[in-house]
Short mmCIF file of C-alpha atoms and ligand atoms in Angstrom, two decimals:
data_model
loop_
_atom_site.label_atom_id
_atom_site.label_comp_id
_atom_site.label_asym_id
_atom_site.label_seq_id
_atom_site.Cartn_x
_atom_site.Cartn_y
_atom_site.Cartn_z
CA UNK I 1 -30.45 61.07 118.08
CA UNK I 2 -28.60 63.09 115.49
CA UNK I 3 -27.36 65.39 118.24
CA UNK I 4 -25.99 62.55 120.35
CA UNK I 5 -24.22 61.12 117.33
CA UNK I 6 -22.61 64.42 116.54
CA UNK I 7 -21.39 64.80 120.09
CA UNK I 8 -20.03 61.29 120.49
CA UNK I 9 -18.27 61.26 117.15
CA UNK I 10 -14.85 62.71 117.95
CA UNK I 11 -12.83 64.12 115.15
CA UNK I 12 -9.28 63.01 114.40
CA UNK I 13 -6.54 64.48 112.24
CA UNK I 14 -6.13 62.35 109.14
CA UNK I 15 -2.34 62.40 109.04
CA UNK I 16 0.72 63.48 110.94
CA UNK I 17 1.15 66.36 108.50
CA UNK I 18 -2.43 67.41 109.22
CA UNK I 19 -1.71 67.54 112.93
CA UNK I 20 1.58 69.38 112.48
CA UNK I 21 -0.08 71.94 110.20
CA UNK I 22 -2.92 72.48 112.68
CA UNK I 23 -0.69 72.64 115.77
CA UNK I 24 1.88 74.93 114.15
CA UNK I 25 -1.06 76.91 112.77
CA UNK I 26 -2.20 77.41 116.34
CA UNK I 27 1.28 78.20 117.59
CA UNK I 28 2.34 80.52 114.79
CA UNK I 29 0.30 83.67 115.18
CA UNK I 30 0.48 87.28 116.18
CA UNK I 31 2.69 86.10 119.04
CA UNK I 32 5.37 85.18 116.52
CA UNK I 33 5.05 87.85 113.90
CA UNK I 34 4.15 90.75 116.16
CA UNK I 35 4.95 89.84 119.78
CA UNK I 36 8.34 88.25 119.30
CA UNK I 37 9.99 90.91 117.11
CA UNK I 38 8.59 93.79 119.16
CA UNK I 39 9.72 92.22 122.44
CA UNK I 40 13.11 91.62 120.86
CA UNK I 41 13.25 95.26 119.83
CA UNK I 42 12.47 96.45 123.34
CA UNK I 43 14.73 93.97 125.17
CA UNK I 44 18.12 94.48 123.63
CA UNK I 45 17.95 92.44 120.41
CA UNK I 46 19.99 89.24 120.28
CA UNK I 47 20.04 88.73 124.06
CA UNK I 48 16.27 88.33 124.09
CA UNK I 49 16.43 85.96 121.11
CA UNK I 50 18.87 83.76 123.00
CA UNK I 51 16.79 83.76 126.21
CA UNK I 52 13.69 82.93 124.21
CA UNK I 53 15.32 80.00 122.42
CA UNK I 54 16.64 78.54 125.69
CA UNK I 55 13.34 78.96 127.55
CA UNK I 56 11.34 77.44 124.70
CA UNK I 57 13.27 74.21 124.95
CA UNK I 58 13.75 74.28 128.72
CA UNK I 59 10.18 75.10 129.72
CA UNK I 60 7.73 75.40 126.89
CA UNK I 61 8.50 72.16 125.01
CA UNK I 62 8.14 69.98 128.15
CA UNK I 63 4.87 71.77 129.00
CA UNK I 64 3.64 71.28 125.44
CA UNK I 65 4.31 67.56 125.81
CA UNK I 66 2.30 67.48 129.04
CA UNK I 67 -0.72 68.88 127.21
CA UNK I 68 -0.40 66.67 124.15
CA UNK I 69 -0.03 63.53 126.26
CA UNK I 70 -2.98 64.33 128.55
CA UNK I 71 -5.10 65.13 125.50
CA UNK I 72 -4.33 61.98 123.58
CA UNK I 73 -4.60 59.83 126.70
CA UNK I 74 -8.05 61.06 127.74
CA UNK I 75 -9.50 62.11 124.37
CA UNK I 76 -11.38 64.91 126.11
CA UNK I 77 -11.44 68.68 126.41
CA UNK I 78 -9.54 70.13 129.40
CA UNK I 79 -12.59 70.21 131.72
CA UNK I 80 -13.30 66.54 131.11
CA UNK I 81 -9.66 65.46 130.82
CA UNK I 82 -8.06 66.56 134.10
CA UNK I 83 -10.62 64.92 136.46
CA UNK I 84 -10.30 61.73 134.45
CA UNK I 85 -6.65 61.36 135.44
CA UNK I 86 -7.49 60.61 139.08
CA UNK I 87 -9.90 58.72 141.35
CA UNK I 88 -9.47 61.12 144.28
CA UNK I 89 -12.57 63.37 144.63
CA UNK I 90 -10.62 66.43 145.79
CA UNK I 91 -8.22 66.18 142.86
CA UNK I 92 -11.12 65.70 140.49
CA UNK I 93 -12.58 69.00 141.69
CA UNK I 94 -9.22 70.78 141.29
CA UNK I 95 -8.95 69.30 137.80
CA UNK I 96 -12.40 70.48 136.84
CA UNK I 97 -11.84 73.99 138.20
CA UNK I 98 -8.48 74.21 136.36
CA UNK I 99 -10.24 73.06 133.19
CA UNK I 100 -12.91 75.75 133.53
CA UNK I 101 -10.25 78.36 134.14
CA UNK I 102 -8.47 77.23 130.96
CA UNK I 103 -11.66 77.44 128.88
CA UNK I 104 -12.40 80.91 130.27
CA UNK I 105 -8.87 82.15 129.54
CA UNK I 106 -8.91 80.72 125.99
CA UNK I 107 -12.19 82.58 125.38
CA UNK I 108 -10.84 85.82 126.83
CA UNK I 109 -7.65 85.58 124.75
CA UNK I 110 -9.80 85.06 121.68
CA UNK I 111 -11.89 88.13 122.53
CA UNK I 112 -8.89 90.49 122.31
CA UNK I 113 -7.11 88.50 119.62
CA UNK I 114 -10.00 89.00 117.17
CA UNK I 115 -9.84 92.76 117.80
CA UNK I 116 -6.14 92.90 116.92
CA UNK I 117 -6.68 90.56 113.97
CA UNK I 118 -9.45 92.89 112.78
CA UNK I 119 -7.05 95.87 112.81
CA UNK I 120 -4.61 93.90 110.69
CA UNK I 121 -7.20 92.51 108.32
CA UNK I 122 -8.48 96.04 107.63
CA UNK I 123 -5.01 96.89 106.31
CA UNK I 124 -5.41 94.36 103.48
CA UNK I 125 -8.22 96.25 101.65
CA UNK I 126 -6.49 99.49 102.77
CA UNK I 127 -3.35 98.45 100.89
CA UNK I 128 -5.43 97.49 97.84
CA UNK I 129 -7.23 100.84 97.89
CA UNK I 130 -3.83 102.53 98.30
CA UNK I 131 -2.45 100.79 95.23
CA UNK I 132 -5.51 102.08 93.31
CA UNK I 133 -4.94 105.59 94.72
CA UNK I 134 -8.35 105.75 96.44
CA UNK I 135 -7.33 108.14 99.16
CA UNK I 136 -10.55 108.52 101.25
CA UNK I 137 -11.17 104.74 101.31
CA UNK I 138 -7.55 104.06 102.23
CA UNK I 139 -7.60 106.48 105.11
CA UNK I 140 -10.95 105.21 106.47
CA UNK I 141 -9.67 101.64 106.34
CA UNK I 142 -6.28 102.36 107.82
CA UNK I 143 -7.39 104.58 110.69
CA UNK I 144 -8.92 103.15 113.83
CA UNK I 145 -12.58 103.94 114.54
CA UNK I 146 -15.19 102.11 116.59
CA UNK I 147 -17.14 101.28 113.44
CA UNK I 148 -14.16 100.01 111.47
CA UNK I 149 -12.78 98.03 114.39
CA UNK I 150 -16.13 96.39 115.22
CA UNK I 151 -16.77 95.59 111.59
CA UNK I 152 -13.44 93.91 110.93
CA UNK I 153 -13.46 92.14 114.29
CA UNK I 154 -16.89 90.79 113.29
CA UNK I 155 -15.74 89.63 109.87
CA UNK I 156 -12.69 87.95 111.34
CA UNK I 157 -14.80 86.23 114.03
CA UNK I 158 -17.19 85.04 111.33
CA UNK I 159 -14.31 83.53 109.34
CA UNK I 160 -13.00 81.80 112.46
CA UNK I 161 -16.39 80.35 113.38
CA UNK I 162 -17.15 79.17 109.87
CA UNK I 163 -13.97 77.07 109.84
CA UNK I 164 -14.48 75.63 113.34
CA UNK I 165 -18.13 74.79 112.57
CA UNK I 166 -16.95 72.41 109.83
CA UNK I 167 -15.13 70.19 112.30
CA UNK I 168 -11.65 68.85 112.88
CA UNK I 169 -10.88 67.29 109.49
CA UNK I 170 -12.99 69.37 107.13
CA UNK I 171 -12.46 72.67 108.91
CA UNK I 172 -9.37 72.97 111.10
CA UNK I 173 -7.11 70.46 109.33
CA UNK I 174 -8.13 71.40 105.80
CA UNK I 175 -7.61 75.12 106.33
CA UNK I 176 -4.39 74.74 108.32
CA UNK I 177 -2.82 72.54 105.65
CA UNK I 178 -3.73 75.14 103.02
CA UNK I 179 -2.80 78.26 104.91
CA UNK I 180 0.41 77.25 106.68
CA UNK I 181 2.48 76.52 103.54
CA UNK I 182 1.16 79.80 102.06
CA UNK I 183 2.27 81.62 105.20
CA UNK I 184 5.80 80.20 105.05
CA UNK I 185 6.15 81.15 101.37
CA UNK I 186 4.86 84.70 101.90
CA UNK I 187 7.20 85.12 104.84
CA UNK I 188 10.28 83.90 102.96
CA UNK I 189 9.42 86.20 100.05
CA UNK I 190 9.07 89.20 102.35
CA UNK I 191 12.29 88.50 104.27
CA UNK I 192 14.22 88.19 101.00
CA UNK I 193 12.75 91.48 99.73
CA UNK I 194 13.30 93.49 102.91
CA UNK I 195 16.88 92.30 103.39
CA UNK I 196 17.85 93.80 100.03
CA UNK I 197 16.63 97.30 100.98
CA UNK I 198 19.08 99.95 102.21
CA UNK I 199 19.40 100.13 105.99
CA UNK I 200 18.40 96.48 106.56
CA UNK I 201 21.86 95.32 107.61
CA UNK I 202 21.95 97.59 110.63
CA UNK I 203 18.72 95.99 111.85
CA UNK I 204 20.13 92.55 111.20
CA UNK I 205 23.10 93.36 113.40
CA UNK I 206 20.92 94.52 116.30
CA UNK I 207 18.79 91.40 115.93
CA UNK I 208 21.56 88.84 115.80
CA UNK I 209 24.35 90.19 117.97
CA UNK I 210 23.40 89.72 121.64
CA UNK I 211 24.01 92.59 123.99
CA UNK I 212 24.84 90.57 127.12
CA UNK I 213 24.65 93.55 129.45
CA UNK I 214 20.84 93.16 129.46
CA UNK I 215 20.76 89.38 130.00
CA UNK I 216 20.35 89.74 133.78
CA UNK I 217 17.47 92.19 133.41
CA UNK I 218 14.51 90.40 135.15
CA UNK I 219 12.03 91.76 132.63
CA UNK I 220 13.96 90.00 129.89
CA UNK I 221 13.58 86.49 131.28
CA UNK I 222 9.93 86.81 132.30
CA UNK I 223 9.17 88.47 128.97
CA UNK I 224 10.85 85.58 127.16
CA UNK I 225 8.96 83.00 129.24
CA UNK I 226 5.58 84.67 128.67
CA UNK I 227 6.41 84.90 125.00
CA UNK I 228 7.34 81.20 124.80
CA UNK I 229 4.11 80.13 126.55
CA UNK I 230 1.91 82.39 124.47
CA UNK I 231 3.63 81.42 121.28
CA UNK I 232 3.20 77.69 121.83
CA UNK I 233 -0.48 78.26 122.78
CA UNK I 234 0.10 76.69 126.20
CA UNK I 235 -1.95 76.48 129.36
CA UNK I 236 -5.43 77.06 128.00
CA UNK I 237 -6.13 73.57 126.67
CA UNK I 238 -5.59 74.31 122.98
CA UNK I 239 -2.74 71.87 122.59
CA UNK I 240 -4.54 69.45 124.88
CA UNK I 241 -7.56 69.38 122.61
CA UNK I 242 -5.41 69.11 119.46
CA UNK I 243 -3.55 66.28 121.21
CA UNK I 244 -6.89 64.55 121.71
CA UNK I 245 -7.30 64.41 117.93
CA UNK I 246 -3.88 62.83 117.27
CA UNK I 247 -3.77 59.24 116.08
CA UNK I 248 -2.37 56.64 118.46
CA UNK I 249 0.09 55.72 115.72
CA UNK I 250 1.97 59.03 116.02
CA UNK I 251 5.22 59.45 117.92
CA UNK I 252 4.20 62.29 120.26
CA UNK I 253 7.59 63.49 121.57
CA UNK I 254 8.91 63.74 118.02
CA UNK I 255 5.79 65.41 116.60
CA UNK I 256 5.74 67.84 119.52
CA UNK I 257 9.40 68.67 118.88
CA UNK I 258 8.58 69.48 115.24
CA UNK I 259 5.83 71.83 116.38
CA UNK I 260 8.15 73.63 118.82
CA UNK I 261 10.90 73.85 116.21
CA UNK I 262 8.67 75.19 113.45
CA UNK I 263 7.06 77.71 115.79
CA UNK I 264 10.44 78.97 116.95
CA UNK I 265 11.79 78.98 113.40
CA UNK I 266 8.93 81.15 112.19
CA UNK I 267 9.28 83.56 115.12
CA UNK I 268 12.95 83.84 114.23
CA UNK I 269 12.11 84.50 110.57
CA UNK I 270 9.60 87.17 111.61
CA UNK I 271 12.40 88.88 113.50
CA UNK I 272 14.51 88.79 110.34
CA UNK I 273 11.68 90.65 108.67
CA UNK I 274 10.48 93.21 111.21
CA UNK I 275 13.70 94.45 112.81
CA UNK I 276 15.54 95.07 109.52
CA UNK I 277 12.31 96.68 108.17
CA UNK I 278 12.43 99.08 111.09
CA UNK I 279 15.92 100.20 110.11
CA UNK I 280 14.94 100.46 106.46
CA UNK I 281 12.24 102.84 107.69
CA UNK I 282 14.88 104.85 109.54
CA UNK I 283 16.91 105.03 106.36
CA UNK I 284 13.80 106.49 104.66
CA UNK I 285 13.69 109.21 107.31
CA UNK I 286 10.95 107.68 109.49
CA UNK I 287 11.38 108.02 113.27
CA UNK I 288 11.93 104.59 114.84
CA UNK I 289 12.87 105.61 118.38
CA UNK I 290 10.56 106.80 121.17
CA UNK I 291 11.41 109.95 123.08
CA UNK I 292 13.21 107.85 125.76
CA UNK I 293 15.52 106.41 123.11
CA UNK I 294 13.91 102.93 123.07
CA UNK I 295 12.87 101.38 119.77
CA UNK I 296 9.23 101.83 118.85
CA UNK I 297 7.36 98.60 119.65
CA UNK I 298 3.75 97.43 120.05
CA UNK I 299 0.85 98.63 117.91
CA UNK I 300 2.69 101.76 116.78
CA UNK I 301 5.38 99.68 115.12
CA UNK I 302 2.99 97.48 113.13
CA UNK I 303 0.21 99.97 112.46
CA UNK I 304 2.17 103.19 111.95
CA UNK I 305 5.90 102.78 111.42
CA UNK I 306 5.67 99.91 108.95
CA UNK I 307 2.75 101.38 106.95
CA UNK I 308 4.73 104.66 106.66
CA UNK I 309 7.64 102.62 105.36
CA UNK I 310 5.44 100.89 102.78
CA UNK I 311 4.05 104.27 101.70
CA UNK I 312 7.52 105.70 101.29
CA UNK I 313 8.44 102.88 98.90
CA UNK I 314 5.74 103.75 96.36
CA UNK I 315 3.92 101.08 94.39
CA UNK I 316 6.39 98.32 95.37
CA UNK I 317 5.79 99.29 99.00
CA UNK I 318 2.03 99.02 98.37
CA UNK I 319 2.46 95.41 97.32
CA UNK I 320 4.84 94.62 100.20
CA UNK I 321 2.24 96.05 102.60
CA UNK I 322 -0.52 93.99 101.03
CA UNK I 323 1.45 90.75 101.40
CA UNK I 324 2.57 91.66 104.90
CA UNK I 325 -0.94 92.23 106.25
CA UNK I 326 -2.27 89.19 104.41
CA UNK I 327 0.43 87.17 106.15
CA UNK I 328 -0.57 88.52 109.56
CA UNK I 329 -4.24 87.80 108.88
CA UNK I 330 -3.51 84.19 107.89
CA UNK I 331 -1.30 83.68 110.94
CA UNK I 332 -4.02 85.08 113.21
CA UNK I 333 -6.74 82.94 111.62
CA UNK I 334 -5.04 79.57 112.12
CA UNK I 335 -4.48 80.57 115.76
CA UNK I 336 -7.96 81.91 116.42
CA UNK I 337 -9.58 78.70 115.17
CA UNK I 338 -7.55 76.76 117.73
CA UNK I 339 -8.67 79.11 120.51
CA UNK I 340 -12.33 78.87 119.54
CA UNK I 341 -12.03 75.07 119.43
CA UNK I 342 -11.44 75.07 123.22
CA UNK I 343 -14.81 76.48 124.42
CA UNK I 344 -16.59 74.85 121.48
CA UNK I 345 -15.47 71.31 122.39
CA UNK I 346 -16.29 72.05 126.00
CA UNK I 347 -19.89 72.97 125.09
CA UNK I 348 -20.08 70.12 122.58
CA UNK I 349 -18.94 67.45 125.01
CA UNK I 350 -20.78 68.82 128.05
CA UNK I 351 -24.17 69.63 126.56
CA UNK I 352 -24.14 67.01 123.81
CA UNK I 353 -25.24 69.49 121.19
CA UNK I 354 -24.20 69.69 117.52
CA UNK I 355 -20.84 71.20 116.54
CA UNK I 356 -22.35 73.93 114.45
CA UNK I 357 -24.78 74.98 117.16
CA UNK I 358 -21.98 75.01 119.77
CA UNK I 359 -19.72 77.02 117.46
CA UNK I 360 -22.22 79.74 116.66
CA UNK I 361 -23.38 80.03 120.26
CA UNK I 362 -19.83 80.39 121.61
CA UNK I 363 -18.82 82.58 118.66
CA UNK I 364 -21.60 85.08 119.36
CA UNK I 365 -20.75 85.23 123.09
CA UNK I 366 -17.08 85.87 122.39
CA UNK I 367 -17.87 88.50 119.77
CA UNK I 368 -20.04 90.15 122.45
CA UNK I 369 -17.00 90.21 124.74
CA UNK I 370 -14.89 91.76 121.98
CA UNK I 371 -17.50 94.50 121.50
CA UNK I 372 -17.50 95.11 125.24
CA UNK I 373 -13.71 95.53 125.16
CA UNK I 374 -13.86 97.78 122.08
CA UNK I 375 -16.43 100.02 123.74
CA UNK I 376 -14.39 100.29 126.95
CA UNK I 377 -11.00 100.09 125.33
CA UNK I 378 -8.83 102.06 127.74
CA UNK I 379 -10.38 100.34 130.72
CA UNK I 380 -10.26 96.75 129.49
CA UNK I 381 -7.89 96.04 126.61
CA UNK I 382 -4.47 96.08 128.28
CA UNK I 383 -5.87 94.59 131.49
CA UNK I 384 -7.41 91.58 129.72
CA UNK I 385 -4.13 90.94 127.90
CA UNK I 386 -1.98 90.94 131.01
CA UNK I 387 -4.50 88.99 133.11
CA UNK I 388 -4.68 86.24 130.49
CA UNK I 389 -1.19 86.02 129.04
CA UNK I 390 1.07 87.32 131.77
CA UNK I 391 -0.57 85.74 134.82
CA UNK I 392 -3.06 83.04 133.85
CA UNK I 393 -1.17 81.18 131.13
CA UNK I 394 1.95 80.43 133.22
CA UNK I 395 -0.19 79.43 136.24
CA UNK I 396 -2.28 77.09 134.12
CA UNK I 397 0.98 75.75 132.65
CA UNK I 398 2.11 74.82 136.17
CA UNK I 399 -1.18 73.02 136.85
CA UNK I 400 -0.91 71.02 133.63
CA UNK I 401 2.68 70.01 134.41
CA UNK I 402 1.60 68.92 137.90
CA UNK I 403 -1.30 66.88 136.54
CA UNK I 404 0.91 65.18 133.95
CA UNK I 405 3.77 64.63 136.40
CA UNK I 406 2.05 63.77 139.68
CA UNK I 407 -1.55 62.79 138.96
CA UNK I 408 -1.32 60.75 135.78
CA UNK I 409 0.14 57.41 136.83
CA UNK I 410 3.70 56.75 135.63
CA UNK I 411 2.77 53.44 133.99
CA UNK I 412 -0.05 55.04 132.07
CA UNK I 413 2.25 57.85 131.07
CA UNK I 414 4.80 55.43 129.68
CA UNK I 415 2.09 53.45 127.92
CA UNK I 416 0.76 56.61 126.27
CA UNK I 417 4.20 57.70 125.10
CA UNK I 418 5.05 54.21 123.87
CA UNK I 419 2.04 54.09 121.53
CA UNK I 420 3.53 55.18 118.25
CA UNK I 421 7.05 55.33 119.72
CA UNK I 422 8.72 51.94 120.02
CA UNK I 423 11.68 52.04 122.37
CA UNK I 424 10.18 54.92 124.36
CA UNK I 425 11.17 53.25 127.63
CA UNK I 426 14.90 53.48 126.86
CA UNK I 427 14.74 56.86 125.18
CA UNK I 428 16.37 60.04 126.38
CA UNK I 429 12.92 61.61 126.52
CA UNK I 430 11.67 59.09 129.07
CA UNK I 431 14.85 59.41 131.13
CA UNK I 432 14.53 63.17 131.48
CA UNK I 433 11.00 64.34 130.92
CA UNK I 434 8.95 62.72 133.74
CA UNK I 435 11.18 64.05 136.51
CA UNK I 436 11.56 67.30 134.71
CA UNK I 437 7.82 67.88 134.46
CA UNK I 438 7.36 67.01 138.17
CA UNK I 439 9.97 69.30 139.67
CA UNK I 440 11.98 71.50 137.36
CA UNK I 441 9.23 72.88 135.13
CA UNK I 442 6.72 73.89 137.84
CA UNK I 443 9.45 75.36 140.05
CA UNK I 444 11.03 77.41 137.28
CA UNK I 445 7.67 78.68 136.07
CA UNK I 446 6.63 79.66 139.61
CA UNK I 447 9.95 81.36 140.22
CA UNK I 448 9.61 83.47 137.12
CA UNK I 449 5.96 84.10 137.83
CA UNK I 450 6.83 85.56 141.25
CA UNK I 451 9.48 87.72 139.58
CA UNK I 452 6.87 88.86 137.13
CA UNK I 453 4.32 89.81 139.79
CA UNK I 454 6.94 91.61 141.87
CA UNK I 455 8.21 93.68 138.97
N1 LIG N 501 0.15 80.93 119.82
C1 LIG N 501 -0.66 81.98 119.33
C2 LIG N 501 0.24 83.11 118.81
O1 LIG N 501 1.43 83.01 118.88
C3 LIG N 501 -1.62 82.51 120.35
C4 LIG N 501 -2.44 81.50 121.08
C5 LIG N 501 -2.48 81.53 122.46
C6 LIG N 501 -3.18 80.53 120.38
C7 LIG N 501 -3.25 80.62 123.15
C8 LIG N 501 -3.97 79.62 121.08
C9 LIG N 501 -3.99 79.67 122.48
O2 LIG N 501 -0.22 84.10 118.36
#
């Protein structure tokens, strides 16, 4: 009895702010603070920024709307939601299979995401130990080892699960509304500090002045598209499930636009932090170019170059490092809870079990996957990342656009958008979006996907 109650009682965000905090919490993550600046660094600075901004509003925002609308319309997880949009048995099967694929990809993304988050979280106590001059502890914490990585991945997974187990309002919404404002403040503080350091202006120039000679580089556009999809948490049913918790009184196109704007704004801010910091490091005598003359990107940038910079700045650098890694941990946490919510709601709604049981069960399985990856790192880590983010997310994005555009009936679509948005029928959104999601979005995504596979 108690179990059935728990399963049938769907959570709902208590306010529009609650939803925006949770959805931007999901969107703003390592993709923004790590992925975006490092991709910018390796793709010619400002040109990548421009491509990213255009693709976010051309492709990612419409796809985000598809997920939010399907979610709020069906009030289900992806596996339950897609079949519900149609009466045709064959389409129902395709919907269910797509849903399963989404749940699997969300779980796989979480399994590598918690590893990376663990690396970053370990730097928080490392910075504290550094400030207290405890050399052996600092070096154990800041250097990768199977024990350290498994331990911090475990702690981070535990944190994630303990928030999700508390439910939509008490867990996800409460923690997102606390952590997101903290994240924005920490970020602004760091940007202001770094921009005053010598060398920063050179980085700023690289970041903001587009070098148009690289704009036709195919890797640039597909990189920017992948980045936009990953950053807005698209394709895997995260936004769909958060959409299913939005009140019918909310104006979805407007709320969705806020989420896309805030996510992009924070990625942009992160670029203002990381790229100038890289050039401050150069000013301090730290090598910031690889042997082939490209800027250092990826894990080396975050886990070596920046820590060396913090070290070179003495005690002030110690504090900057502490805040920086705290910021990354917070950003990762509000994203990982949204990923875990996907398989958890699937188990919850399919097996009618309690939320806490579903959370711990799924949490343990995903932690098992993370351990498997950690123990076979060279074989699995990079492969899992490209399979999930480079190939699966865009493909799932296409499927969601097709379901919203072709399968969900136009009248129902309009009715869903009109709840909470009076005048939807005559709005610019309704004039453009439905046709856009049917033709333009899927075609553009497929085109870029093919590019991606061929290169
Ligand atoms: N958007 C998150 C980030 O930028 C990652 C994410 C992907 C979250 C997929 C949920 C689902 O880091």
